[in-house]
XYZ file of N, CA, C and O in Angstrom:
696
model
N 12.974 -1.908 16.002
C 13.671 -2.401 15.331
C 13.361 -0.837 14.323
O 12.033 -0.524 14.275
N 13.688 -1.301 12.863
C 13.451 -1.070 11.955
C 12.201 -0.894 11.752
O 11.508 -0.473 10.811
N 11.918 -2.109 12.066
C 10.267 -2.331 11.691
C 9.185 -1.778 12.297
O 8.257 -1.225 12.186
N 9.301 -1.770 13.881
C 9.013 -1.129 15.095
C 9.103 0.596 13.802
O 8.472 0.952 14.694
N 10.539 1.527 14.192
C 10.049 2.590 13.822
C 9.545 3.090 11.865
O 8.911 3.366 11.873
N 9.601 1.811 10.998
C 8.156 2.198 9.643
C 6.801 2.397 9.547
O 5.832 3.070 9.940
N 6.556 1.661 11.374
C 5.232 1.339 12.159
C 5.047 2.916 12.374
O 3.713 3.174 12.790
N 5.629 3.227 13.239
C 5.544 5.062 14.355
C 6.247 5.355 12.609
O 4.849 6.306 12.704
N 6.531 5.292 11.462
C 6.366 6.877 11.257
C 4.801 6.510 10.168
O 4.867 7.735 9.726
N 4.054 5.400 9.409
C 3.659 5.107 9.277
C 2.099 5.589 10.016
O 1.380 6.603 9.129
N 2.639 5.820 10.879
C 0.916 6.048 11.977
C 1.062 7.516 12.576
O -0.033 8.088 12.484
N 2.274 8.016 12.523
C 2.338 9.496 12.741
C 2.040 10.500 12.289
O 2.788 11.523 12.333
N 2.288 10.111 10.934
C 2.797 11.374 9.708
C 2.157 10.706 8.617
O 1.046 9.778 8.603
N 1.790 12.184 7.654
C 1.655 11.555 6.382
C 2.954 10.857 5.248
O 3.860 11.504 5.297
N 2.355 9.297 4.923
C 3.709 8.529 3.829
C 3.149 9.176 2.422
O 2.285 8.326 2.012
N 4.632 9.337 1.778
C 3.978 9.353 0.541
C 5.718 9.162 -0.090
O 6.730 8.149 0.567
N 4.347 7.717 -0.980
C 5.068 7.164 -1.091
C 5.125 6.990 -2.427
O 4.486 6.833 -3.440
N 6.640 6.581 -3.739
C 6.374 6.510 -5.326
C 6.423 5.626 -5.380
O 8.057 5.008 -5.272
N 6.373 4.132 -6.344
C 6.524 3.001 -6.131
C 6.817 2.772 -7.616
O 6.012 3.167 -8.958
N 6.988 1.439 -8.244
C 6.714 -0.093 -9.084
C 6.477 -1.002 -8.798
O 6.971 -1.529 -7.683
N 5.975 -1.872 -9.919
C 5.269 -2.760 -8.800
C 4.930 -3.820 -10.554
O 5.206 -3.744 -11.850
N 5.581 -5.258 -10.430
C 5.399 -6.954 -10.958
C 4.633 -7.419 -10.776
O 4.741 -7.716 -9.317
N 3.504 -7.597 -10.711
C 2.321 -8.668 -10.105
C 2.597 -9.788 -11.805
O 1.999 -9.601 -13.078
N 2.631 -10.659 -11.288
C 3.294 -11.909 -11.409
C 1.911 -13.171 -11.003
O 1.694 -12.836 -10.861
N 0.437 -13.425 -13.165
C -0.202 -14.127 -12.359
C -0.322 -14.459 -13.666
O -0.480 -14.932 -14.424
N -0.750 -16.039 -12.885
C -0.752 -17.051 -13.494
C 0.993 -17.530 -14.586
O 0.309 -17.289 -16.298
N 1.822 -17.010 -14.374
C 2.758 -16.516 -15.008
C 2.920 -15.576 -16.284
O 3.463 -15.262 -16.855
N 1.881 -14.499 -16.204
C 1.697 -13.265 -17.133
C 1.934 -12.597 -16.030
O 1.864 -12.155 -15.049
N 3.491 -11.337 -16.150
C 3.732 -10.299 -15.934
C 2.936 -9.125 -16.073
O 2.987 -8.619 -17.650
N 1.906 -8.473 -14.681
C 1.416 -6.730 -15.277
C 2.860 -6.162 -14.552
O 3.323 -6.588 -13.505
N 2.368 -5.334 -15.162
C 3.665 -3.601 -14.285
C 3.388 -3.093 -14.278
O 2.171 -1.818 -14.801
N 3.865 -1.809 -13.515
C 2.398 -0.255 -13.474
C 3.728 -0.448 -12.197
O 4.700 -0.312 -11.161
N 2.999 1.821 -12.228
C 3.829 2.553 -11.306
C 2.527 3.376 -10.643
O 1.532 3.805 -11.414
N 3.101 3.973 -9.913
C 2.365 4.965 -8.643
C 2.920 5.588 -8.019
O 4.352 5.195 -7.383
N 1.802 6.843 -7.609
C 2.165 7.704 -6.146
C 1.011 7.423 -5.334
O 0.003 6.605 -5.354
N 1.516 6.682 -3.675
C 0.457 7.022 -3.293
C 0.624 7.578 -1.873
O 2.223 7.867 -1.331
N -0.327 8.286 -0.798
C 0.376 9.773 0.558
C -0.948 8.439 0.898
O -2.614 8.528 1.129
N -0.322 8.827 2.450
C -1.256 7.788 3.148
C -1.028 8.374 4.525
O -0.173 8.734 4.860
N -2.267 8.626 5.317
C -2.998 8.655 6.315
C -3.980 8.447 7.251
O -5.057 8.036 7.031
N -2.832 7.455 7.892
C -3.476 6.614 8.728
C -4.504 5.344 8.081
O -4.202 4.719 6.952
N -5.770 5.508 8.053
C -7.324 4.370 7.129
C -7.085 5.709 5.558
O -7.361 5.010 5.239
N -6.653 6.758 5.382
C -7.161 7.222 4.673
C -5.781 7.815 3.329
O -4.876 7.890 3.904
N -5.920 7.248 2.347
C -5.177 7.212 1.070
C -5.410 8.273 -0.163
O -6.515 8.212 -0.998
N -4.639 8.505 -0.527
C -4.783 8.732 -2.708
C -4.295 8.321 -3.648
O -2.595 8.073 -2.537
N -4.624 7.264 -4.305
C -2.829 6.186 -5.078
C -3.287 6.553 -6.514
O -4.567 6.884 -6.987
N -2.761 6.900 -6.761
C -2.319 7.353 -8.096
C -1.949 6.912 -9.127
O -0.444 6.666 -8.702
N -2.278 5.991 -10.397
C -1.333 5.205 -11.254
C -2.296 4.187 -12.182
O -3.129 3.494 -11.804
N -1.087 4.201 -13.335
C -2.201 3.358 -13.828
C -2.879 3.414 -14.809
O -4.360 3.095 -15.337
N -3.341 5.591 -15.110
C -4.712 5.300 -15.497
C -5.901 5.342 -14.719
O -7.019 6.161 -14.449
N -5.922 5.579 -13.138
C -6.294 5.525 -12.164
C -6.531 6.450 -11.140
O -5.134 6.438 -10.449
N -7.142 6.608 -10.277
C -7.033 7.584 -9.907
C -7.870 7.192 -8.014
O -8.942 6.646 -8.426
N -7.362 6.416 -7.070
C -8.304 6.153 -6.068
C -8.424 7.217 -4.408
O -7.411 6.987 -4.288
N -9.536 7.333 -4.096
C -9.302 8.132 -2.784
C -9.954 7.439 -1.212
O -10.875 6.682 -2.554
N -9.081 7.616 -0.421
C -10.247 6.816 0.727
C -10.364 7.822 2.232
O -8.870 8.136 2.048
N -11.191 8.005 2.824
C -10.801 9.322 3.861
C -10.806 7.741 4.782
O -11.128 8.313 6.605
N -11.120 6.447 4.512
C -11.292 5.597 5.562
C -12.180 4.915 5.413
O -12.672 3.743 6.038
N -13.731 5.873 5.376
C -15.019 4.766 5.528
C -15.288 4.124 3.946
O -15.828 3.678 4.048
N -14.890 5.801 2.967
C -15.328 5.281 1.401
C -14.716 5.135 0.906
O -13.170 5.902 0.340
N -14.670 4.555 -0.270
C -12.805 4.081 -1.134
C -14.337 4.700 -3.292
O -15.207 4.765 -3.313
N -12.777 5.913 -4.298
C -13.455 5.937 -4.858
C -12.903 5.727 -5.470
O -10.992 6.041 -5.630
N -12.635 4.836 -6.916
C -12.176 4.665 -8.162
C -12.277 5.630 -9.245
O -13.325 4.714 -9.793
N -11.905 5.810 -9.567
C -11.750 7.055 -10.742
C -10.714 7.003 -11.854
O -10.104 6.593 -11.651
N -11.704 6.409 -12.972
C -10.761 6.235 -14.117
C -10.126 7.092 -15.000
O -11.418 8.063 -16.240
N -10.010 7.647 -15.455
C -9.593 9.784 -15.622
C -9.491 10.007 -17.394
O -10.072 10.443 -17.707
N -9.414 8.198 -18.213
C -9.549 8.963 -19.284
C -11.379 8.187 -19.793
O -11.788 8.673 -20.536
N -11.839 7.250 -18.855
C -12.999 7.018 -19.910
C -13.685 7.896 -18.735
O -15.109 7.940 -19.559
N -13.404 8.363 -17.541
C -13.840 9.511 -17.081
C -15.624 8.981 -16.091
O -16.460 9.406 -16.531
N -14.706 7.413 -15.926
C -16.114 6.972 -14.933
C -15.551 7.218 -13.320
O -14.371 6.581 -13.448
N -15.797 6.141 -12.413
C -16.013 6.711 -10.800
C -16.933 6.235 -10.141
O -18.160 5.704 -10.706
N -16.181 4.432 -9.860
C -17.185 4.034 -8.478
C -17.203 5.000 -7.547
O -16.013 4.511 -6.546
N -17.817 4.006 -7.254
C -17.865 4.341 -5.509
C -18.556 3.317 -4.532
O -19.876 2.237 -4.344
N -17.546 3.007 -3.870
C -18.110 1.711 -2.584
C -17.679 2.266 -0.334
O -16.949 3.479 -0.923
N -18.357 1.808 -0.445
C -17.440 1.792 1.494
C -16.760 0.351 1.679
O -16.596 -0.369 0.798
N -15.584 1.114 1.796
C -14.660 -0.077 2.946
C -15.144 -1.139 2.927
O -14.742 -2.532 2.822
N -16.600 -1.100 3.923
C -16.723 -2.284 4.379
C -17.486 -3.194 3.587
O -18.163 -4.632 3.662
N -17.602 -2.555 1.859
C -18.155 -3.177 1.639
C -16.979 -3.954 0.422
O -17.646 -4.754 -0.248
N -15.548 -4.259 0.529
C -14.731 -4.731 0.147
C -14.572 -5.986 0.913
O -14.403 -6.259 1.410
N -15.323 -6.872 -0.251
C -15.404 -8.201 0.253
C -14.440 -8.864 -0.083
O -14.311 -10.317 0.923
N -13.360 -9.102 -0.206
C -12.093 -9.701 0.027
C -11.142 -9.677 0.950
O -9.816 -8.921 0.765
N -11.682 -8.493 1.197
C -10.971 -7.570 2.795
C -9.083 -6.975 2.089
O -9.582 -5.480 1.707
N -8.357 -7.520 3.127
C -6.311 -6.616 2.148
C -6.911 -6.744 1.444
O -5.663 -5.662 0.664
N -6.897 -7.902 -0.038
C -6.503 -7.820 -0.794
C -7.368 -7.202 -2.470
O -7.193 -5.955 -2.426
N -8.775 -6.477 -1.805
C -9.579 -5.834 -2.618
C -8.628 -4.009 -2.345
O -9.523 -3.588 -3.094
N -8.500 -3.411 -1.046
C -7.920 -2.574 -0.983
C -6.271 -2.476 -0.215
O -6.033 -2.720 1.110
N -5.367 -3.090 -1.005
C -4.172 -3.648 -0.767
C -3.221 -2.522 0.260
O -2.511 -2.391 0.925
N -3.698 -0.634 -0.073
C -3.243 0.569 0.853
C -3.377 -0.418 2.577
O -2.767 -0.061 2.659
N -4.082 -1.255 2.688
C -4.526 -1.607 4.171
C -3.307 -2.155 4.634
O -3.254 -2.618 5.693
N -2.916 -2.688 3.367
C -1.273 -4.190 4.261
C -0.852 -3.296 4.492
O -0.261 -3.868 4.907
N -0.316 -2.394 3.637
C 1.271 -1.575 4.654
C 0.162 -0.239 5.921
O 1.193 -0.440 6.871
N -0.982 0.532 5.629
C -1.545 1.368 6.816
C -1.769 0.340 7.492
O -1.775 1.366 9.406
N -2.402 -1.134 7.826
C -2.220 -2.012 9.399
C -1.209 -3.055 9.817
O -2.074 -4.270 10.075
N -0.260 -3.044 8.373
C 0.772 -4.105 8.396
C 0.849 -4.883 9.496
O 1.689 -6.333 9.867
N 1.347 -3.996 11.374
C 1.321 -4.799 12.194
C 0.074 -5.087 12.588
O -0.010 -6.364 13.764
N -1.272 -4.802 11.923
C -2.291 -5.080 12.522
C -3.041 -6.544 12.133
O -3.665 -7.497 11.909
N -2.295 -6.909 10.672
C -2.698 -8.870 10.433
C -1.167 -9.515 9.820
O -1.815 -10.387 9.719
N -0.376 -8.657 10.043
C 0.706 -9.708 9.927
C 1.373 -10.133 10.982
O 1.947 -8.734 12.036
N 2.060 -11.347 10.925
C 3.185 -11.074 12.498
C 4.784 -11.744 11.845
O 4.356 -12.602 11.179
N 6.088 -11.532 12.038
C 6.990 -11.138 12.357
C 7.422 -12.738 12.309
O 6.996 -13.152 13.116
N 7.636 -13.291 11.411
C 7.634 -14.978 10.903
C 9.522 -15.008 11.045
O 9.901 -16.303 11.287
N 10.207 -14.012 10.093
C 11.515 -14.051 10.644
C 11.912 -12.979 10.197
O 11.091 -12.912 9.460
N 13.660 -12.618 10.098
C 13.943 -12.041 9.854
C 15.956 -11.898 9.245
O 16.885 -12.833 10.685
N 15.650 -11.275 8.565
C 17.309 -11.533 8.597
C 18.493 -10.436 7.686
O 17.387 -9.228 7.080
N 19.542 -9.629 7.837
C 20.588 -9.262 7.077
C 20.566 -9.291 5.601
O 20.743 -10.280 5.054
N 19.821 -7.673 5.009
C 20.165 -7.966 3.664
C 21.498 -7.822 3.235
O 22.428 -7.882 4.111
N 21.486 -7.955 1.401
C 23.107 -8.634 1.840
C 23.769 -6.863 1.378
O 24.966 -7.939 1.219
N 23.430 -5.906 1.322
C 24.367 -4.816 0.932
C 24.754 -4.738 2.714
O 25.489 -3.749 3.304
N 24.428 -5.616 3.997
C 23.895 -4.280 5.487
C 23.218 -3.482 5.904
O 23.205 -3.440 6.702
N 22.842 -3.634 4.719
C 22.006 -1.631 5.549
C 20.748 -2.468 5.232
O 20.415 -0.911 5.837
N 20.373 -3.371 4.713
C 18.434 -3.831 5.442
C 17.944 -4.741 6.027
O 19.500 -5.680 6.017
N 16.992 -4.717 6.629
C 16.930 -5.781 6.723
C 15.230 -6.165 6.456
O 14.541 -5.531 5.643
N 14.924 -7.716 6.406
C 14.569 -8.420 5.177
C 13.826 -9.231 6.733
O 13.653 -10.135 6.800
N 12.765 -9.045 6.574
C 10.976 -9.009 7.136
C 10.610 -10.703 6.529
O 10.200 -9.811 4.949
N 10.300 -11.481 7.335
C 9.177 -12.862 6.514
C 7.931 -12.275 7.459
O 8.203 -12.320 9.138
N 6.444 -11.777 6.948
C 5.788 -12.069 7.659
C 4.904 -12.796 7.073
O 4.562 -12.997 6.306
N 3.500 -13.497 8.417
C 2.756 -14.230 7.595
C 1.206 -13.692 8.165
O 1.118 -13.092 9.321
N 0.208 -14.133 7.641
C -0.402 -13.476 8.263
C -1.408 -13.883 9.287
O -1.266 -15.596 9.802
N -1.757 -12.805 10.604
C -2.469 -13.550 12.055
C -3.545 -14.371 11.416
O -4.114 -14.999 12.618
N -4.584 -13.847 10.252
C -5.661 -14.627 9.954
C -6.017 -14.441 8.889
O -5.087 -13.770 7.690
N -6.211 -15.034 7.988
C -6.797 -15.031 6.589
C -7.927 -14.162 6.591
O -8.393 -13.047 6.898
N -6.150 -13.690 4.983
C -6.630 -11.843 4.655
C -6.653 -11.439 3.136
O -6.920 -10.598 2.404
N -6.753 -13.170 2.569
C -6.320 -13.361 1.428
C -5.402 -12.912 1.098
O -4.423 -12.930 -0.249
N -4.685 -12.778 2.122
C -2.657 -12.759 0.951
C -1.901 -14.294 2.026
O -1.991 -14.229 3.468
N -1.032 -15.035 1.121
C 0.032 -16.346 2.484
C 0.886 -15.655 3.514
O 1.186 -16.066 3.756
N 2.213 -14.461 1.673
C 2.759 -14.139 3.348
C 3.447 -12.451 2.704
O 2.561 -12.320 1.776
N 3.980 -11.924 3.267
C 4.762 -11.082 3.390
C 6.336 -10.747 3.330
O 6.298 -11.415 3.594
N 7.029 -10.314 2.326
C 8.748 -9.875 2.297
C 8.694 -8.925 2.544
O 8.381 -8.012 1.387
N 9.350 -7.744 3.420
C 9.604 -6.492 3.470
C 11.157 -6.474 3.812
O 11.768 -6.941 4.454
N 11.493 -4.928 2.709
C 12.871 -4.701 3.037
C 13.074 -3.618 3.802
O 12.643 -2.823 3.271
N 13.006 -3.726 4.751
C 13.555 -2.044 5.666
C 15.081 -1.598 5.694
O 15.482 -2.393 6.461
N 15.284 -0.191 5.386
C 16.889 0.240 6.079
C 17.165 0.176 6.582
O 16.110 1.317 7.392
N 18.004 -0.023 7.602
C 18.371 0.134 8.461
C 18.766 1.807 9.624
O 18.180 2.274 10.495
N 18.923 2.318 8.629
C 19.397 3.393 9.530
C 18.080 4.591 9.507
O 17.756 6.067 9.891
N 17.027 4.660 8.534
C 16.343 5.495 9.029
C 14.881 4.614 8.688
O 13.134 5.478 8.172
N 14.437 3.829 8.449
C 13.580 2.842 8.565
C 12.131 2.697 8.160
O 11.067 2.892 7.663
N 13.258 3.319 6.157
C 12.498 3.554 5.108
C 12.290 2.207 4.120
O 13.188 1.143 4.212
N 11.038 1.550 4.150
C 10.550 0.417 2.836
C 11.188 0.792 1.459
O 11.299 1.842 1.629
N 11.826 -0.101 1.365
C 12.479 -0.217 0.287
C 11.888 -1.360 -0.575
O 11.606 -1.124 -2.407
N 11.270 -2.639 -0.526
C 10.501 -3.557 -0.928
C 10.032 -4.036 -0.466
O 9.688 -4.800 0.711
N 8.591 -4.655 -0.853
C 8.162 -5.377 -0.286
C 7.285 -6.618 -1.874
O 7.293 -6.143 -3.042
N 7.290 -7.562 -1.172
C 5.853 -9.059 -2.111
C 5.427 -9.287 -1.297
O 5.178 -8.649 -0.718
N 4.421 -9.842 -1.114
C 2.901 -10.407 -1.064
C 2.881 -11.903 -1.835
O 2.643 -11.001 -3.420
N 2.737 -12.681 -1.345
C 2.027 -13.256 -2.009
C 1.260 -13.821 -1.760
O -0.040 -13.833 -0.808
N -0.258 -14.069 -2.899
C -1.568 -13.919 -2.840
C -2.678 -15.436 -4.265
O -1.505 -15.274 -4.931
N -2.122 -16.221 -2.779
C -2.978 -17.562 -3.833
C -1.840 -17.818 -4.855
O -1.948 -18.435 -6.223
N -0.253 -17.928 -4.207
C 0.518 -18.950 -4.841
C 0.898 -17.123 -6.310
O 1.374 -18.171 -7.387
N 0.268 -15.978 -5.855
C 1.283 -15.678 -7.561
C 1.681 -14.229 -5.831
O 1.365 -14.304 -5.212
N 2.701 -13.082 -7.171
C 3.542 -12.990 -6.323
C 3.186 -11.433 -6.953
O 3.575 -11.027 -8.258
N 2.991 -9.957 -6.115
C 3.390 -8.822 -5.942
C 4.989 -8.939 -5.404
O 4.554 -8.655 -4.238
N 5.309 -8.557 -6.672
C 6.812 -7.390 -5.937
C 6.635 -6.072 -6.655
O 6.322 -5.494 -7.529
N 7.034 -5.726 -5.025
C 6.661 -3.953 -5.220
C 8.277 -3.568 -4.799
O 8.574 -3.493 -3.813
N 8.855 -1.522 -5.539
C 10.264 -1.682 -5.248
C 9.431 0.298 -5.737
O 8.375 0.760 -6.082
N 10.480 0.823 -4.037
C 9.626 1.142 -3.962
C 11.205 2.933 -3.901
O 11.664 2.290 -3.053
N 10.958 3.619 -5.178
C 11.421 4.526 -5.243
C 11.809 5.405 -4.587
O 13.248 6.145 -3.934
N 11.249 6.273 -4.166
C 11.194 7.563 -2.427
C 10.272 7.163 -1.559
O 8.808 6.091 -1.950
N 10.238 7.233 -0.677
C 9.430 7.021 0.938
C 9.739 8.481 1.134
O 10.808 9.204 1.718
N 8.322 9.531 1.314
C 8.509 10.444 2.865
C 8.259 10.517 3.842
O 6.655 9.984 3.418
N 8.100 10.681 5.672
C 6.951 11.079 6.015
C 6.464 12.895 6.507
O 7.966 12.586 7.111
N 5.471 13.094 6.346
C 5.294 14.335 6.595
C 4.645 14.662 7.001
O 3.364 14.459 8.047
N 3.661 15.879 7.634
C 2.934 16.579 8.618
C 1.805 16.538 8.293
O 1.797 15.954 6.839
N 0.715 15.487 8.991
C -0.097 14.741 8.579
C -0.912 16.536 7.553
O -0.965 17.762 7.735
N -2.241 15.960 6.895
C -2.848 16.621 5.364
C -3.844 16.630 6.187
O -4.635 15.743 7.278
N -5.300 17.966 6.068
C -6.189 17.997 5.892
C -7.454 17.463 5.341
O -6.559 16.105 4.157
N -7.623 16.297 6.883
C -8.576 15.659 5.977
C -9.705 15.421 4.141
O -9.673 14.486 3.470
N -10.692 16.382 3.724
C -9.931 16.784 2.869
C -9.078 16.269 0.692
O -10.157 15.613 -0.378
N -8.264 16.581 1.434
C -7.297 15.970 0.277
C -7.443 13.825 0.222
O -6.942 13.968 -0.808
N -8.092 13.907 0.892
C -7.987 12.287 0.506
C -10.425 12.155 0.515
O -10.505 10.433 0.218
N -10.688 12.801 0.092
C -11.711 13.015 -1.040
C -11.453 13.453 -2.186
O -11.078 14.018 -2.604
N -12.316 13.190 -3.282
C -11.806 13.602 -4.416
C -12.861 14.813 -5.090
O -13.360 14.617 -4.765
N -11.588 15.539 -5.144
C -13.015 17.104 -5.668
C -13.352 16.795 -7.565
O -12.994 18.418 -7.686
N -13.451 16.017 -8.211
C -13.897 16.042 -9.031
C -15.113 15.462 -9.088
O -15.028 14.308 -8.999
N -15.941 16.090 -10.781
C -17.111 14.709 -10.361
C -17.672 15.489 -11.637
O -17.221 15.702 -12.944
N -16.962 14.149 -12.801
C -18.083 13.239 -13.759
C -19.340 12.665 -13.865
O -19.642 12.949 -14.920
N -20.669 13.643 -13.804
C -21.989 13.339 -13.404
C -22.511 14.379 -14.703
O -23.351 13.818 -15.346
N -21.814 15.210 -14.894
C -22.071 15.633 -16.373
C -22.175 15.273 -17.433
O -21.111 14.376 -18.481
């Protein structure tokens, strides 16, 4: 299925994604865009003035303009998947189960409605995946009744990268 092929592509490669999002919280829309490089549980996320690195154990959040960085461990993130939303994608098949699927309006995509296997801070997820190459084109997450809609501008599965890519190479201590 396109969903199984998406999982397979995510687990065996370094996936680069360019995206834009709209997060509606209590009627207020927050918009942004960014780039994600995801390899297993490790990632680099750049967007909206932040650079976030995770090697799967530690998470560095760097505010580029303010030259400030916070460091935490993945275990310290108190809200699970909502605190580290990249884990929603990298661990999708472990976090969610398929509740239903329909054909996209163009016939070229499949839309999956997914529900959490247990409480993860997300009420439901909706994924739209192209049939021909299992590329994610849209994703939506309902979080406490608020909606995050993500449009995927590009998604590529590339060869695995060296682990050092997923740790910051700069220091704001001076």
